[in-house]
mmCIF file of C-alpha atoms in Angstrom:
data_model
loop_
_atom_site.group_PDB
_atom_site.id
_atom_site.type_symbol
_atom_site.label_atom_id
_atom_site.label_comp_id
_atom_site.label_asym_id
_atom_site.label_seq_id
_atom_site.Cartn_x
_atom_site.Cartn_y
_atom_site.Cartn_z
ATOM 1 C CA UNK A 1 8.160 -20.234 -48.301
ATOM 2 C CA UNK A 2 10.160 -21.974 -45.517
ATOM 3 C CA UNK A 3 10.851 -18.776 -43.582
ATOM 4 C CA UNK A 4 8.604 -15.963 -42.345
ATOM 5 C CA UNK A 5 9.116 -12.595 -43.996
ATOM 6 C CA UNK A 6 10.863 -10.066 -41.663
ATOM 7 C CA UNK A 7 11.281 -6.361 -42.097
ATOM 8 C CA UNK A 8 15.087 -6.854 -42.059
ATOM 9 C CA UNK A 9 14.864 -8.858 -45.311
ATOM 10 C CA UNK A 10 13.698 -5.771 -47.230
ATOM 11 C CA UNK A 11 11.366 -5.644 -50.207
ATOM 12 C CA UNK A 12 12.580 -7.416 -53.332
ATOM 13 C CA UNK A 13 12.304 -5.032 -56.257
ATOM 14 C CA UNK A 14 13.199 -6.091 -59.775
ATOM 15 C CA UNK A 15 13.933 -3.996 -62.879
ATOM 16 C CA UNK A 16 14.188 -5.267 -66.418
ATOM 17 C CA UNK A 17 17.601 -5.055 -68.096
ATOM 18 C CA UNK A 18 19.214 -2.707 -69.130
ATOM 19 C CA UNK A 19 17.810 -0.813 -66.129
ATOM 20 C CA UNK A 20 20.087 -1.186 -63.064
ATOM 21 C CA UNK A 21 18.872 -2.864 -59.945
ATOM 22 C CA UNK A 22 17.525 -0.616 -57.170
ATOM 23 C CA UNK A 23 19.961 0.356 -54.402
ATOM 24 C CA UNK A 24 17.494 2.147 -52.041
ATOM 25 C CA UNK A 25 17.471 1.501 -48.279
ATOM 26 C CA UNK A 26 15.153 -1.322 -47.268
ATOM 27 C CA UNK A 27 15.205 -2.692 -50.829
ATOM 28 C CA UNK A 28 16.849 -5.832 -52.335
ATOM 29 C CA UNK A 29 17.359 -4.980 -55.938
ATOM 30 C CA UNK A 30 17.468 -7.374 -58.847
ATOM 31 C CA UNK A 31 18.121 -6.888 -62.494
ATOM 32 C CA UNK A 32 16.168 -9.215 -64.819
ATOM 33 C CA UNK A 33 17.052 -10.286 -68.319
ATOM 34 C CA UNK A 34 14.201 -12.806 -68.506
ATOM 35 C CA UNK A 35 12.075 -11.487 -71.343
ATOM 36 C CA UNK A 36 9.113 -13.750 -70.534
ATOM 37 C CA UNK A 37 8.300 -12.080 -67.245
ATOM 38 C CA UNK A 38 4.834 -10.691 -67.254
ATOM 39 C CA UNK A 39 3.913 -7.879 -64.901
ATOM 40 C CA UNK A 40 0.647 -8.192 -62.978
ATOM 41 C CA UNK A 41 -1.139 -6.304 -60.276
ATOM 42 C CA UNK A 42 -1.811 -7.820 -56.905
ATOM 43 C CA UNK A 43 -3.098 -5.892 -53.890
ATOM 44 C CA UNK A 44 -2.233 -2.703 -55.874
ATOM 45 C CA UNK A 45 1.432 -3.620 -56.461
ATOM 46 C CA UNK A 46 3.123 -4.442 -59.743
ATOM 47 C CA UNK A 47 4.506 -7.948 -59.368
ATOM 48 C CA UNK A 48 6.054 -10.522 -61.662
ATOM 49 C CA UNK A 49 3.717 -13.350 -62.690
ATOM 50 C CA UNK A 50 3.541 -16.409 -60.483
ATOM 51 C CA UNK A 51 5.126 -18.892 -62.940
ATOM 52 C CA UNK A 52 8.153 -16.545 -63.554
ATOM 53 C CA UNK A 53 8.576 -15.915 -59.886
ATOM 54 C CA UNK A 54 8.598 -19.610 -59.151
ATOM 55 C CA UNK A 55 11.276 -20.281 -61.787
ATOM 56 C CA UNK A 56 13.493 -17.617 -60.178
ATOM 57 C CA UNK A 57 13.044 -19.229 -56.767
ATOM 58 C CA UNK A 58 14.785 -22.329 -58.144
ATOM 59 C CA UNK A 59 18.084 -20.633 -57.291
ATOM 60 C CA UNK A 60 17.046 -19.884 -53.681
ATOM 61 C CA UNK A 61 14.972 -22.874 -52.448
ATOM 62 C CA UNK A 62 15.708 -26.571 -51.893
ATOM 63 C CA UNK A 63 13.975 -29.073 -54.085
ATOM 64 C CA UNK A 64 11.225 -29.880 -51.484
ATOM 65 C CA UNK A 65 10.501 -26.281 -50.749
ATOM 66 C CA UNK A 66 10.452 -25.347 -54.438
ATOM 67 C CA UNK A 67 7.829 -28.195 -54.943
ATOM 68 C CA UNK A 68 5.929 -26.851 -51.899
ATOM 69 C CA UNK A 69 5.813 -23.336 -53.385
ATOM 70 C CA UNK A 70 4.494 -24.762 -56.665
ATOM 71 C CA UNK A 71 1.903 -26.854 -54.892
ATOM 72 C CA UNK A 72 0.724 -23.670 -53.207
ATOM 73 C CA UNK A 73 0.548 -21.732 -56.492
ATOM 74 C CA UNK A 74 -1.561 -24.395 -58.290
ATOM 75 C CA UNK A 75 -3.917 -25.161 -55.372
ATOM 76 C CA UNK A 76 -7.623 -24.826 -56.016
ATOM 77 C CA UNK A 77 -8.816 -24.300 -52.398
ATOM 78 C CA UNK A 78 -11.816 -26.251 -51.129
ATOM 79 C CA UNK A 79 -12.977 -22.972 -49.499
ATOM 80 C CA UNK A 80 -11.650 -19.955 -51.477
ATOM 81 C CA UNK A 81 -11.131 -16.707 -49.629
ATOM 82 C CA UNK A 82 -13.538 -13.950 -50.767
ATOM 83 C CA UNK A 83 -11.991 -11.688 -53.355
ATOM 84 C CA UNK A 84 -8.961 -13.979 -53.961
ATOM 85 C CA UNK A 85 -8.458 -15.494 -57.388
ATOM 86 C CA UNK A 86 -7.025 -18.957 -57.207
ATOM 87 C CA UNK A 87 -5.046 -20.744 -58.393
ATOM 88 C CA UNK A 88 -2.192 -18.300 -58.886
ATOM 89 C CA UNK A 89 -0.865 -20.499 -61.721
ATOM 90 C CA UNK A 90 -1.920 -23.794 -63.279
ATOM 91 C CA UNK A 91 0.218 -26.839 -63.625
ATOM 92 C CA UNK A 92 0.162 -26.287 -67.371
ATOM 93 C CA UNK A 93 1.446 -22.738 -66.985
ATOM 94 C CA UNK A 94 4.271 -23.879 -64.764
ATOM 95 C CA UNK A 95 5.294 -26.654 -67.234
ATOM 96 C CA UNK A 96 5.187 -24.258 -70.145
ATOM 97 C CA UNK A 97 7.206 -21.644 -68.349
ATOM 98 C CA UNK A 98 9.836 -24.117 -67.179
ATOM 99 C CA UNK A 99 10.324 -25.519 -70.752
ATOM 100 C CA UNK A 100 11.287 -22.056 -72.025
ATOM 101 C CA UNK A 101 13.171 -20.952 -68.902
ATOM 102 C CA UNK A 102 16.916 -20.639 -69.403
ATOM 103 C CA UNK A 103 18.076 -19.176 -66.112
ATOM 104 C CA UNK A 104 21.012 -20.439 -64.098
ATOM 105 C CA UNK A 105 18.842 -22.915 -62.163
ATOM 106 C CA UNK A 106 16.633 -24.052 -64.963
ATOM 107 C CA UNK A 107 17.537 -27.726 -64.249
ATOM 108 C CA UNK A 108 16.307 -27.449 -60.673
ATOM 109 C CA UNK A 109 13.031 -25.988 -61.846
ATOM 110 C CA UNK A 110 12.566 -28.807 -64.363
ATOM 111 C CA UNK A 111 13.281 -31.480 -61.742
ATOM 112 C CA UNK A 112 10.799 -29.826 -59.319
ATOM 113 C CA UNK A 113 7.917 -29.499 -61.772
ATOM 114 C CA UNK A 114 7.807 -33.234 -62.122
ATOM 115 C CA UNK A 115 6.939 -33.606 -58.443
ATOM 116 C CA UNK A 116 4.134 -31.158 -58.096
ATOM 117 C CA UNK A 117 0.616 -32.292 -57.325
ATOM 118 C CA UNK A 118 -2.804 -30.723 -56.985
ATOM 119 C CA UNK A 119 -4.397 -30.676 -53.513
ATOM 120 C CA UNK A 120 -1.641 -30.022 -50.956
ATOM 121 C CA UNK A 121 -2.823 -27.290 -48.514
ATOM 122 C CA UNK A 122 0.418 -26.618 -46.665
ATOM 123 C CA UNK A 123 4.231 -26.945 -46.958
ATOM 124 C CA UNK A 124 4.471 -29.745 -44.361
ATOM 125 C CA UNK A 125 1.844 -31.741 -46.349
ATOM 126 C CA UNK A 126 4.001 -31.478 -49.461
ATOM 127 C CA UNK A 127 7.216 -32.324 -47.622
ATOM 128 C CA UNK A 128 5.577 -35.418 -46.071
ATOM 129 C CA UNK A 129 4.254 -36.440 -49.447
ATOM 130 C CA UNK A 130 7.678 -36.147 -50.999
ATOM 131 C CA UNK A 131 9.282 -38.299 -48.351
ATOM 132 C CA UNK A 132 6.666 -41.032 -48.789
ATOM 133 C CA UNK A 133 7.124 -40.844 -52.601
ATOM 134 C CA UNK A 134 10.926 -41.244 -52.368
ATOM 135 C CA UNK A 135 10.454 -44.199 -50.065
ATOM 136 C CA UNK A 136 8.469 -45.984 -52.777
ATOM 137 C CA UNK A 137 5.103 -45.891 -51.126
ATOM 138 C CA UNK A 138 2.091 -46.083 -53.469
ATOM 139 C CA UNK A 139 0.644 -43.027 -55.155
ATOM 140 C CA UNK A 140 -1.769 -41.182 -52.878
ATOM 141 C CA UNK A 141 -4.638 -38.759 -53.163
ATOM 142 C CA UNK A 142 -4.503 -35.299 -51.429
ATOM 143 C CA UNK A 143 -7.214 -33.725 -49.230
ATOM 144 C CA UNK A 144 -9.981 -36.016 -50.148
ATOM 145 C CA UNK A 145 -13.512 -35.967 -48.678
ATOM 146 C CA UNK A 146 -14.180 -39.256 -46.838
ATOM 147 C CA UNK A 147 -17.657 -40.708 -46.275
ATOM 148 C CA UNK A 148 -19.079 -43.621 -44.305
ATOM 149 C CA UNK A 149 -20.765 -46.521 -46.170
ATOM 150 C CA UNK A 150 -24.073 -44.785 -45.327
ATOM 151 C CA UNK A 151 -22.926 -41.581 -46.910
ATOM 152 C CA UNK A 152 -22.128 -39.569 -43.807
ATOM 153 C CA UNK A 153 -19.329 -37.116 -44.223
ATOM 154 C CA UNK A 154 -16.479 -38.089 -41.936
ATOM 155 C CA UNK A 155 -13.889 -35.409 -42.832
ATOM 156 C CA UNK A 156 -11.021 -34.782 -45.207
ATOM 157 C CA UNK A 157 -7.855 -36.862 -45.186
ATOM 158 C CA UNK A 158 -4.554 -35.062 -45.974
ATOM 159 C CA UNK A 159 -2.923 -37.957 -47.784
ATOM 160 C CA UNK A 160 -5.233 -40.877 -48.689
ATOM 161 C CA UNK A 161 -4.160 -44.398 -49.675
ATOM 162 C CA UNK A 162 -7.649 -45.396 -50.751
ATOM 163 C CA UNK A 163 -7.026 -49.089 -51.618
ATOM 164 C CA UNK A 164 -5.505 -49.732 -48.244
ATOM 165 C CA UNK A 165 -7.800 -47.386 -46.131
ATOM 166 C CA UNK A 166 -4.769 -45.691 -44.692
ATOM 167 C CA UNK A 167 -4.675 -41.848 -44.097
ATOM 168 C CA UNK A 168 -1.365 -39.970 -43.416
ATOM 169 C CA UNK A 169 -1.862 -36.647 -41.743
ATOM 170 C CA UNK A 170 0.403 -33.764 -40.653
ATOM 171 C CA UNK A 171 -0.481 -32.649 -37.140
ATOM 172 C CA UNK A 172 0.524 -29.068 -36.856
ATOM 173 C CA UNK A 173 0.916 -26.898 -33.802
ATOM 174 C CA UNK A 174 -2.567 -25.224 -34.331
ATOM 175 C CA UNK A 175 -4.179 -28.568 -33.568
ATOM 176 C CA UNK A 176 -2.941 -28.373 -30.005
ATOM 177 C CA UNK A 177 -3.062 -24.658 -29.302
ATOM 178 C CA UNK A 178 -6.663 -24.212 -30.661
ATOM 179 C CA UNK A 179 -9.018 -26.157 -28.348
ATOM 180 C CA UNK A 180 -11.940 -25.863 -30.773
ATOM 181 C CA UNK A 181 -9.837 -27.174 -33.649
ATOM 182 C CA UNK A 182 -8.295 -29.896 -31.483
ATOM 183 C CA UNK A 183 -11.803 -31.260 -30.421
ATOM 184 C CA UNK A 184 -12.977 -31.109 -34.099
ATOM 185 C CA UNK A 185 -9.915 -33.098 -35.181
ATOM 186 C CA UNK A 186 -10.291 -35.641 -32.398
ATOM 187 C CA UNK A 187 -13.901 -36.355 -33.420
ATOM 188 C CA UNK A 188 -12.862 -36.609 -37.020
ATOM 189 C CA UNK A 189 -10.102 -39.071 -36.294
ATOM 190 C CA UNK A 190 -12.505 -41.157 -34.115
ATOM 191 C CA UNK A 191 -14.920 -41.251 -37.012
ATOM 192 C CA UNK A 192 -12.176 -42.498 -39.364
ATOM 193 C CA UNK A 193 -11.262 -45.292 -36.939
ATOM 194 C CA UNK A 194 -14.910 -46.368 -36.426
ATOM 195 C CA UNK A 195 -15.285 -46.664 -40.164
ATOM 196 C CA UNK A 196 -12.209 -48.852 -40.492
ATOM 197 C CA UNK A 197 -9.708 -46.287 -41.750
ATOM 198 C CA UNK A 198 -6.258 -46.169 -40.230
ATOM 199 C CA UNK A 199 -5.093 -42.579 -39.608
ATOM 200 C CA UNK A 200 -1.356 -42.006 -39.027
ATOM 201 C CA UNK A 201 -0.710 -38.568 -37.486
ATOM 202 C CA UNK A 202 2.845 -37.115 -38.020
ATOM 203 C CA UNK A 203 3.832 -34.310 -35.690
ATOM 204 C CA UNK A 204 6.119 -31.416 -36.583
ATOM 205 C CA UNK A 205 9.073 -32.631 -34.502
ATOM 206 C CA UNK A 206 9.077 -35.993 -36.336
ATOM 207 C CA UNK A 207 8.529 -34.711 -39.824
ATOM 208 C CA UNK A 208 11.395 -32.170 -39.589
ATOM 209 C CA UNK A 209 13.554 -34.144 -37.118
ATOM 210 C CA UNK A 210 13.294 -37.796 -38.219
ATOM 211 C CA UNK A 211 11.214 -37.991 -41.392
ATOM 212 C CA UNK A 212 12.093 -41.537 -42.159
ATOM 213 C CA UNK A 213 10.488 -42.635 -38.829
ATOM 214 C CA UNK A 214 7.334 -40.950 -40.004
ATOM 215 C CA UNK A 215 7.467 -42.731 -43.325
ATOM 216 C CA UNK A 216 8.130 -46.042 -41.593
ATOM 217 C CA UNK A 217 4.917 -45.686 -39.525
ATOM 218 C CA UNK A 218 2.917 -45.082 -42.643
ATOM 219 C CA UNK A 219 4.650 -47.950 -44.452
ATOM 220 C CA UNK A 220 3.789 -50.321 -41.507
ATOM 221 C CA UNK A 221 0.142 -49.370 -41.695
ATOM 222 C CA UNK A 222 0.118 -50.020 -45.449
ATOM 223 C CA UNK A 223 1.851 -53.387 -45.053
ATOM 224 C CA UNK A 224 -0.634 -54.423 -42.345
ATOM 225 C CA UNK A 225 -3.396 -53.550 -44.864
ATOM 226 C CA UNK A 226 -1.787 -55.865 -47.456
ATOM 227 C CA UNK A 227 0.456 -53.593 -49.495
ATOM 228 C CA UNK A 228 3.683 -54.976 -50.867
ATOM 229 C CA UNK A 229 6.270 -53.070 -52.857
#
């Protein structure tokens, strides 16, 4: 989600029609008439299934954030957290749910489902990918393990243009505030460069302040490597 949850937002509680929406203090009540909602248990709470929840978010989120939420739901993590079952939904489940969804913002959900991809590990990664996609850059691979010619593991690349040996990476705040992570990333980038990969690192300020400048940097690297639209 684009914003952190705060206590002031209140807990969102839904009831199936004809039951009336909750009006208790600290609760945001909703009344659902969507008969395909399935109730599941997560961390002891009764919650709506992931695919239905995502469809309902189509009326709340922008296109890019709706895609980012879907990318998160379908992600099969490289390193799963103990006790957590992933993915929360499959691409097939989202497509099936969208096709039968008839809520007010069904069109937005159908547009978004066309842009989801497996492999994005964060909202900024998805947003960077969408900007590059809209700019007409070639299709990319997400979070791919990269090896040297001798088979040495060099690291994972966020967005990989394999044919042109270009890597586009989102450089988040944690890379600067965590010295251990910063050193690890620095060595990883050096390894990419030594093995003739071109990493383009996009900082938060540029991605959310001037995204087309970020895309232009990636495009320039691709053109230098021989890509032509």
